[in-house]
Amino acid sequence: MPVELVRPEWGLIVPELILLGTIALVLAGDLALPRRQHGVLTWVALAGLALSLLSNLTIDWAAGRSTFNGMFQADYFSLFINLVVGVAGILSVMIASAYVPGGDEPGDMPLPEYLALLLLSILGTMLVGAAGDLLMIFLGIEMGSIAVYALTGFARRRVTALEGALKYFLLGAFATAILIYGMAWTYGATGTTALADIAVRLRPVVTGSGGVEPSLLLALLLLAVGLGFKIAAVPFHMWTPDAYQGAPTPVSAYMSVVPKVAGFAAMARVLVEALGPLSDSWLTLIAVLALVTMVYGNVVAIAQRDVKRMLGYSSIGHTGYILVGLAAFSGLSPDDRSVGSMLFYLLSYAFMNIGAFGVVTWLQTRGLGVTLDDFRGLATRSPLAAIAMTIFMLSLMGMPPLVGFYAKYYVILAAVQADLIWLAVAVVLMSAVSAFFYLRVVAVMYFNEPSGEWKVQPTPLLGTGLALMALGTLMLGLLSGPVLDLAQKWVQAFGVA
Amino acid sequence: MANWIFLIPLAPLIAAVVNFIFGRWYLRDRAHWLAILGVAISFGVSVAVVAQVARDEVALSQHLYTWIPAGDFQVPVTLTVDQLTAVMLLVVTGVSLLVHIYSVGYMHGDPGFYRFFAYLPLFVFSMLMLVLANNYLLLFVFWEAVGLCSYLLIGFWYRRRSAAQAAKKAFVVNRVGDFGFGLGVMLIFVHLGTLEYTGVFAQVGALPQGTITAIALLLFTGAIGKSAQIPLFVWLPDAMEGPTPVSALIHAATMVTAGIFMVARSWPIFAASPDAMLVVAIIGAATAFVAATIGLTQYDIKKVVAYSTVSQLGYMAFALGSGAWVAAIFHLTTHAFFKALLFLGAGSVIHAMHDEQDMRRMGGLKRHLPLTYWTFLIGSAANAGIFPLAGFWSKDEVIVGAWVGGRPIVAIVGLVAALFTSLYMFRVVFLTFHGPERFDAHTVHPHESPPVMAVPLLILSVGAVFAGFLGVPPERGVFHRFLEPVFSGHGAEVHHVSTATTLTFGLISTAVALAGLGLAYAAYVRGAIKPAVVAARLGPLYQLAYRRWYFDEIYEALIVHPLYRLSVWLWRVVDIGIIDGAVNGVAGLVNFTAQRWRRVQTGLVANYALAIALGTVIIVGVYLIVGSTLFQ
Amino acid sequence: MSELTATHFLTLSAALFIIGMLGVLIRRNVLVIFMCIELMFNAVNVSFIGFAWEQHSLVGQTFALFIIAVAAAEAVVGLGIIMALSRRLDTVDIDQVHELRE
Amino acid sequence: MSAEVLVFDILGAIAVLAAAGVVLARNPVHSALALVVSFVNVAAIYVILRAEFLAAAQIIVYTGAILVLVLFVIMLVDPDNLPEFHGGRPVQRLLALILGLALLGEVMAAILTRTIVGQPGPWSPQAVAAVGGNTQALGRVLYSGYVLPIQVTAVLLLAATIGALVLARPDTPRVRALVRDTATISLAHPRGSEMANGVEPALPALAAGQLKLEAGERTLVMAKSGDDFLDQPVWGERHQS
């Protein structure tokens, strides 16, 4: 049986190739440079990420081409994921800069390995965003996850870090098994693993009948569960707070965003692109998951005093909000706002959440801990850090005109258009509930007297990162028009075709 | 050039952001380079853009992006340069550039040096966006932004209690005006469904008269706050707590004129409502007069100049209220030159006197500060309206505009105020630079300012001398021909001014200004008139002016105090008693749930895996029963 | 049941998968839990290859090959975490690892 | 019942029983051995499924590599911990069993009601034989349509390697001391006697002038217990006054 050998279009994977080159450079630098010069590698990583981000300009996304026999798709969706992940990566590296070398974490954290793992995880997420086949989704997610398992346990002299890593790893592998079992059933039910082909083969099966064949449903649900774990949807979320709390704070910042982006990208690719014809079956599931997730995450966050853990639960709550966007899916058409609102939310979430963890890092580099008490009187010690944290908290809460408000607004708009009024109401209610724990941080910073030792330490790159994120949180709302346009473009491409 | 407009606001913005981020650690006392470069680029591009506008007589615009694309309500961010904006662009970027250069000397050695050069370009950016906006929402956003910058800069020396108080006062008073402005913008949107200038102006005539008047008056409320008109002018003199270059740039030349600019920009709305025009004219005239009387009695050199600013803003306002649009903008332009000059000159004096601001402890500085003296004298003469300096031409035109616009009383009030203006300006000059040295020569050694401060003074004094000739001959000068396209159409009335009227008023103004000069000379140099005797003779009237017409006291008694009492009462009764009770109840319930639910998280991997498995089994089970063909 | 059909393989796969899952849920030794996860991966491979056999396509076999590779990669990292943790805690009992909770 | 089915039934039964053995065995080494048995049987079943290459890969990668790795780790961690910890968690076990049965029922429902969608693929047994067998056919597919996944897998293995190196590399002291000069201190003070009272042993101090230190240098005292020689040296630090 002859097999077509198709020449791959290398031009389409330039951002990924640049990132791979950066990883190689970082690893080479690890070997070539003496240990005290490893700080240079931070700049190498930043430059590589920036270059990779810029190289997106060289690709014609409008054409929506795919290469490597359909394994890789270069369309507006992968562009936006590249954008989110690239920005999140740059911000994460900036945050890690003050923490990893030296730092207060017990354990010497080797910077080159840290950066290499971070970049590998970013690369994996970009591949998920561009995946054209279940296999690529699987490999991309695994590449991201394996790197993050190791990052979680990076401070390996601290038992809690290893505990977080172990929990994340065992449950992650468990969920991966469920995910690939779902992929196997998808393959069994449709005879293919290519996303586009799956949709094509499903269309005649689904139309007209009152129910869906059990094997197809099993495939769909196992996939949903496996991906639900990656995005930390209730009840598959339980690793999240433990892993966030245990991991070194810059890693928590990173893993609260990028692996989640990978999960949502995979969800959009699988559920929307491949299993779109089955949307009647999964929409209710996603809507219910969204409700349960946001209620649980926001309510339990109230009971936390460890800020990292609180942010862990709050990130579960945000997963719920983003799922609302997905639940509003109405078919791949230009009118559909669901995927656009989801993508926009992910980008804004990157700014505000990495920012919040960044301020925690800022405190840690100054010798404080991670509980609410450590935030006491921050406003008098470092007014700028307090202002930044206030901006992030208010944005996470959804206060206009910060970007968090716009993100929620677009999600609610999508939900209302899809007649999911109850879900939209739930988002508003849960935002109100979330005010309890977000504002508590703000109140503690401004109205309490400082306690604990405070040692002054210059961390210019971390400070710049925080300033950038605060600025992004402030400005992205004002720029929401063009950004949302870009996020919408993927579904609009389907309207033209 | 249209494609380069975005550079005008962008260059100062980048400078501000970079200084803000890197200033503290890296740039420190080098922060000014970037700021000056940014504003210089902005100035250069502005000149090029304005040249094209002047040559082609068209408005240029550049669409940047659509801000809010939700459905019908779209807000485009478009930068537009028409003739009116062109004038403002040159004034703002030009004066900013000079003030930036001057500040290098003035702020030298200040610990907040980098912070100053981050705030100042930020202000320039906001102000430029304000004048470049093509719709009311953008205008409003940057209206607030310039207010914020002003607040930051007034309170620049925030450790000084009075500076922090002044900043707060400016913020609160402006908030009152902005509230009205915001309502006006909303009213426009509700009635016309658009916020873009062109759309609004085209449709405004169709609205009922009452609505137009309401919109116009609400918009003017914003101008009252920002441009320091009665009754909201109280913040501006206090704002002098900020560094002097800030007073020159923000509280004399640019930001305070935003209100005048906004009214001129909205002229079709105002022109359609005679009632609103009358209100504008009356408030303007009253401001011009009241502020001038206060200016006569103050001893703080910066305060006198500040009250003079309020008074001159009053002139601009009554010109607007009389339909003399071009005259108002003309006065705005010349005023920017001579008032910035006066402030920078005053700053130079204060600098030389080691932060002494009371004129009673100055005198005889002419010898020590020759350059400052001559430039300050030029500025004062221009402000007083001495022929043929800049202030003469523009003030004369404003008064003539009021006269022919059918407001003779306003014109006469303007003339009286002009007498006071001349008097208090020369009073400052004589008290400061002439007469005996009233300071302690052992501790204070006045010295001329460094070149970096002197050069801006010289450039500005050239402007103060010659800027008026843009408007010569009156009504037909270069300035008028340039601006006329903006203020035509929409049923504009054009008043024809006879040469006789122009000449008459020119002579009267000159006489008035010289009379003021003579009085000041008689009182403060020759000692022929004893100011103290005059003050005693006038008694209550003098006290009224000296106490600034009791505005602050009235506000304190009527507004601040009752509000404070109310808020305390609200806090005690409503907040603690009622709201807290309800909130605590709900919070308690939620917290109880949270405490219960957190127990689910046992920390045991086995339980977590069980939750995943349980979730899977339940979801699959439910779907197989409900959604599949299994039981059908 | 005279001929071999995909049902045979799928049943075997399901049995292996669920036994592996039970192991994860029941056992307390981290290493055994880890082995059970490998068992689940293996069960998925059986499904893939069974489907491939039924459909005359090699996609399933290829997928299974990649799963084996990924399983190896996971094993490396997972065993690394287990070793590091057992060095600190001196135990491989998963129930002793619960400092992070609530 | 054909011979094929019989062979499958036997192999499958052994695989399932061995898998059950993994879960039930008390000693993890026994679990590992049971896992080997299960994997080998599954490999044999791959041969029935005409996936000879995968059968080989299964044996080499799983049984060969991964399980040896597992056994190594079992040997490396403290042998005292190896037996399963008994007792406890009865509810968890019961629930797990119920869940397992329920999931089995659900999956079986899907298996038994499934219909085959679409056409059979191009790789019929004849087609596979035509290119020379399973390995050749798989090779063709892998190196044409699966170029990108192969590269990605390579990078993924790199990630795993770095991760494992970071986690499992031995601890190194954080401060690298540059030994410039050494001096010997008498350990006349027996260490054990103070420990008995719960008092931290005092580290012996240098005699004045015994060692010349420059600015920024510290003395690092490495002491061995006086009476019995421990395997590990006792580390301590004393700041130069």
Short mmCIF file of N, CA and C in Angstrom, two decimals, chain A residues 261-315:
data_model
loop_
_atom_site.label_atom_id
_atom_site.label_comp_id
_atom_site.label_asym_id
_atom_site.label_seq_id
_atom_site.Cartn_x
_atom_site.Cartn_y
_atom_site.Cartn_z
N VAL A 261 -4.24 26.64 30.01
CA VAL A 261 -4.44 27.03 28.61
C VAL A 261 -4.38 25.79 27.73
N ALA A 262 -3.41 24.91 28.03
CA ALA A 262 -3.30 23.68 27.25
C ALA A 262 -4.59 22.89 27.34
N GLY A 263 -5.14 22.77 28.55
CA GLY A 263 -6.38 22.02 28.73
C GLY A 263 -7.53 22.63 27.94
N PHE A 264 -7.64 23.96 28.02
CA PHE A 264 -8.75 24.60 27.31
C PHE A 264 -8.54 24.53 25.80
N ALA A 265 -7.29 24.68 25.37
CA ALA A 265 -7.02 24.57 23.93
C ALA A 265 -7.41 23.19 23.45
N ALA A 266 -7.03 22.17 24.22
CA ALA A 266 -7.38 20.80 23.83
C ALA A 266 -8.89 20.64 23.83
N MET A 267 -9.56 21.22 24.82
CA MET A 267 -11.02 21.11 24.87
C MET A 267 -11.65 21.72 23.63
N ALA A 268 -11.16 22.92 23.27
CA ALA A 268 -11.73 23.58 22.10
C ALA A 268 -11.46 22.75 20.85
N ARG A 269 -10.21 22.27 20.73
CA ARG A 269 -9.88 21.48 19.54
C ARG A 269 -10.72 20.19 19.49
N VAL A 270 -10.82 19.51 20.63
CA VAL A 270 -11.51 18.22 20.62
C VAL A 270 -13.01 18.40 20.57
N LEU A 271 -13.54 19.17 21.52
CA LEU A 271 -15.00 19.25 21.62
C LEU A 271 -15.58 20.06 20.47
N VAL A 272 -14.95 21.20 20.16
CA VAL A 272 -15.53 22.07 19.15
C VAL A 272 -15.20 21.59 17.74
N GLU A 273 -13.92 21.34 17.52
CA GLU A 273 -13.53 21.03 16.13
C GLU A 273 -13.87 19.59 15.75
N ALA A 274 -13.55 18.63 16.66
CA ALA A 274 -13.76 17.23 16.29
C ALA A 274 -15.16 16.76 16.66
N LEU A 275 -15.56 17.02 17.89
CA LEU A 275 -16.83 16.48 18.36
C LEU A 275 -17.94 17.53 18.29
N GLY A 276 -17.72 18.57 17.48
CA GLY A 276 -18.75 19.59 17.32
C GLY A 276 -20.12 19.01 16.97
N PRO A 277 -20.19 18.02 16.08
CA PRO A 277 -21.50 17.44 15.77
C PRO A 277 -22.20 16.84 16.99
N LEU A 278 -21.42 16.51 18.02
CA LEU A 278 -22.03 15.93 19.22
C LEU A 278 -22.37 17.01 20.24
N SER A 279 -22.34 18.28 19.83
CA SER A 279 -22.41 19.35 20.83
C SER A 279 -23.67 19.26 21.67
N ASP A 280 -24.76 18.75 21.12
CA ASP A 280 -25.97 18.62 21.93
C ASP A 280 -25.69 17.79 23.17
N SER A 281 -24.81 16.83 23.03
CA SER A 281 -24.53 15.95 24.17
C SER A 281 -23.62 16.62 25.17
N TRP A 282 -22.59 17.34 24.71
CA TRP A 282 -21.63 17.83 25.69
C TRP A 282 -21.95 19.20 26.26
N LEU A 283 -22.83 19.96 25.58
CA LEU A 283 -23.07 21.32 26.07
C LEU A 283 -23.62 21.32 27.50
N THR A 284 -24.60 20.43 27.75
CA THR A 284 -25.17 20.39 29.09
C THR A 284 -24.10 20.01 30.11
N LEU A 285 -23.29 19.03 29.74
CA LEU A 285 -22.24 18.59 30.66
C LEU A 285 -21.32 19.75 31.03
N ILE A 286 -20.89 20.49 30.00
CA ILE A 286 -19.97 21.60 30.26
C ILE A 286 -20.66 22.66 31.11
N ALA A 287 -21.92 22.92 30.82
CA ALA A 287 -22.64 23.94 31.59
C ALA A 287 -22.72 23.53 33.06
N VAL A 288 -23.05 22.26 33.31
CA VAL A 288 -23.16 21.81 34.70
C VAL A 288 -21.79 21.85 35.37
N LEU A 289 -20.76 21.38 34.65
CA LEU A 289 -19.41 21.43 35.21
C LEU A 289 -19.04 22.87 35.55
N ALA A 290 -19.39 23.79 34.64
CA ALA A 290 -19.06 25.20 34.86
C ALA A 290 -19.69 25.68 36.16
N LEU A 291 -20.97 25.38 36.33
CA LEU A 291 -21.67 25.85 37.53
C LEU A 291 -21.03 25.28 38.79
N VAL A 292 -20.88 23.95 38.81
CA VAL A 292 -20.34 23.29 40.00
C VAL A 292 -18.94 23.83 40.30
N THR A 293 -18.15 23.97 39.24
CA THR A 293 -16.77 24.39 39.43
C THR A 293 -16.69 25.78 40.01
N MET A 294 -17.47 26.72 39.45
CA MET A 294 -17.31 28.09 39.95
C MET A 294 -17.85 28.23 41.37
N VAL A 295 -18.93 27.52 41.67
CA VAL A 295 -19.47 27.62 43.03
C VAL A 295 -18.46 27.05 44.02
N TYR A 296 -17.98 25.85 43.73
CA TYR A 296 -17.07 25.21 44.67
C TYR A 296 -15.80 26.04 44.86
N GLY A 297 -15.18 26.41 43.74
CA GLY A 297 -13.91 27.13 43.83
C GLY A 297 -14.04 28.42 44.62
N ASN A 298 -15.07 29.20 44.33
CA ASN A 298 -15.20 30.49 44.99
C ASN A 298 -15.57 30.36 46.45
N VAL A 299 -16.42 29.38 46.76
CA VAL A 299 -16.85 29.27 48.15
C VAL A 299 -15.70 28.78 49.03
N VAL A 300 -14.99 27.74 48.57
CA VAL A 300 -13.95 27.19 49.43
C VAL A 300 -12.77 28.16 49.56
N ALA A 301 -12.58 28.99 48.54
CA ALA A 301 -11.48 29.97 48.64
C ALA A 301 -11.65 30.86 49.85
N ILE A 302 -12.89 31.08 50.27
CA ILE A 302 -13.14 31.97 51.42
C ILE A 302 -12.46 31.44 52.66
N ALA A 303 -12.40 30.13 52.80
CA ALA A 303 -11.90 29.55 54.05
C ALA A 303 -10.38 29.49 54.12
N GLN A 304 -9.69 30.01 53.10
CA GLN A 304 -8.24 29.84 53.08
C GLN A 304 -7.50 31.01 53.70
N ARG A 305 -6.41 30.71 54.38
CA ARG A 305 -5.56 31.79 54.88
C ARG A 305 -4.21 31.81 54.17
N ASP A 306 -3.85 30.71 53.56
CA ASP A 306 -2.64 30.67 52.75
C ASP A 306 -2.99 31.27 51.38
N VAL A 307 -2.29 32.34 51.03
CA VAL A 307 -2.70 33.06 49.82
C VAL A 307 -2.51 32.22 48.57
N LYS A 308 -1.44 31.41 48.54
CA LYS A 308 -1.24 30.56 47.36
C LYS A 308 -2.38 29.56 47.22
N ARG A 309 -2.81 29.03 48.35
CA ARG A 309 -3.89 28.06 48.31
C ARG A 309 -5.20 28.76 47.91
N MET A 310 -5.35 29.95 48.46
CA MET A 310 -6.54 30.74 48.11
C MET A 310 -6.58 30.99 46.60
N LEU A 311 -5.42 31.35 46.05
CA LEU A 311 -5.38 31.58 44.59
C LEU A 311 -5.63 30.28 43.84
N GLY A 312 -5.22 29.16 44.44
CA GLY A 312 -5.50 27.87 43.81
C GLY A 312 -7.01 27.66 43.68
N TYR A 313 -7.73 27.88 44.77
CA TYR A 313 -9.18 27.71 44.69
C TYR A 313 -9.79 28.75 43.78
N SER A 314 -9.25 29.97 43.85
CA SER A 314 -9.81 31.01 42.98
C SER A 314 -9.60 30.64 41.52
N SER A 315 -8.49 29.96 41.22
CA SER A 315 -8.28 29.57 39.83
C SER A 315 -9.28 28.50 39.42
#
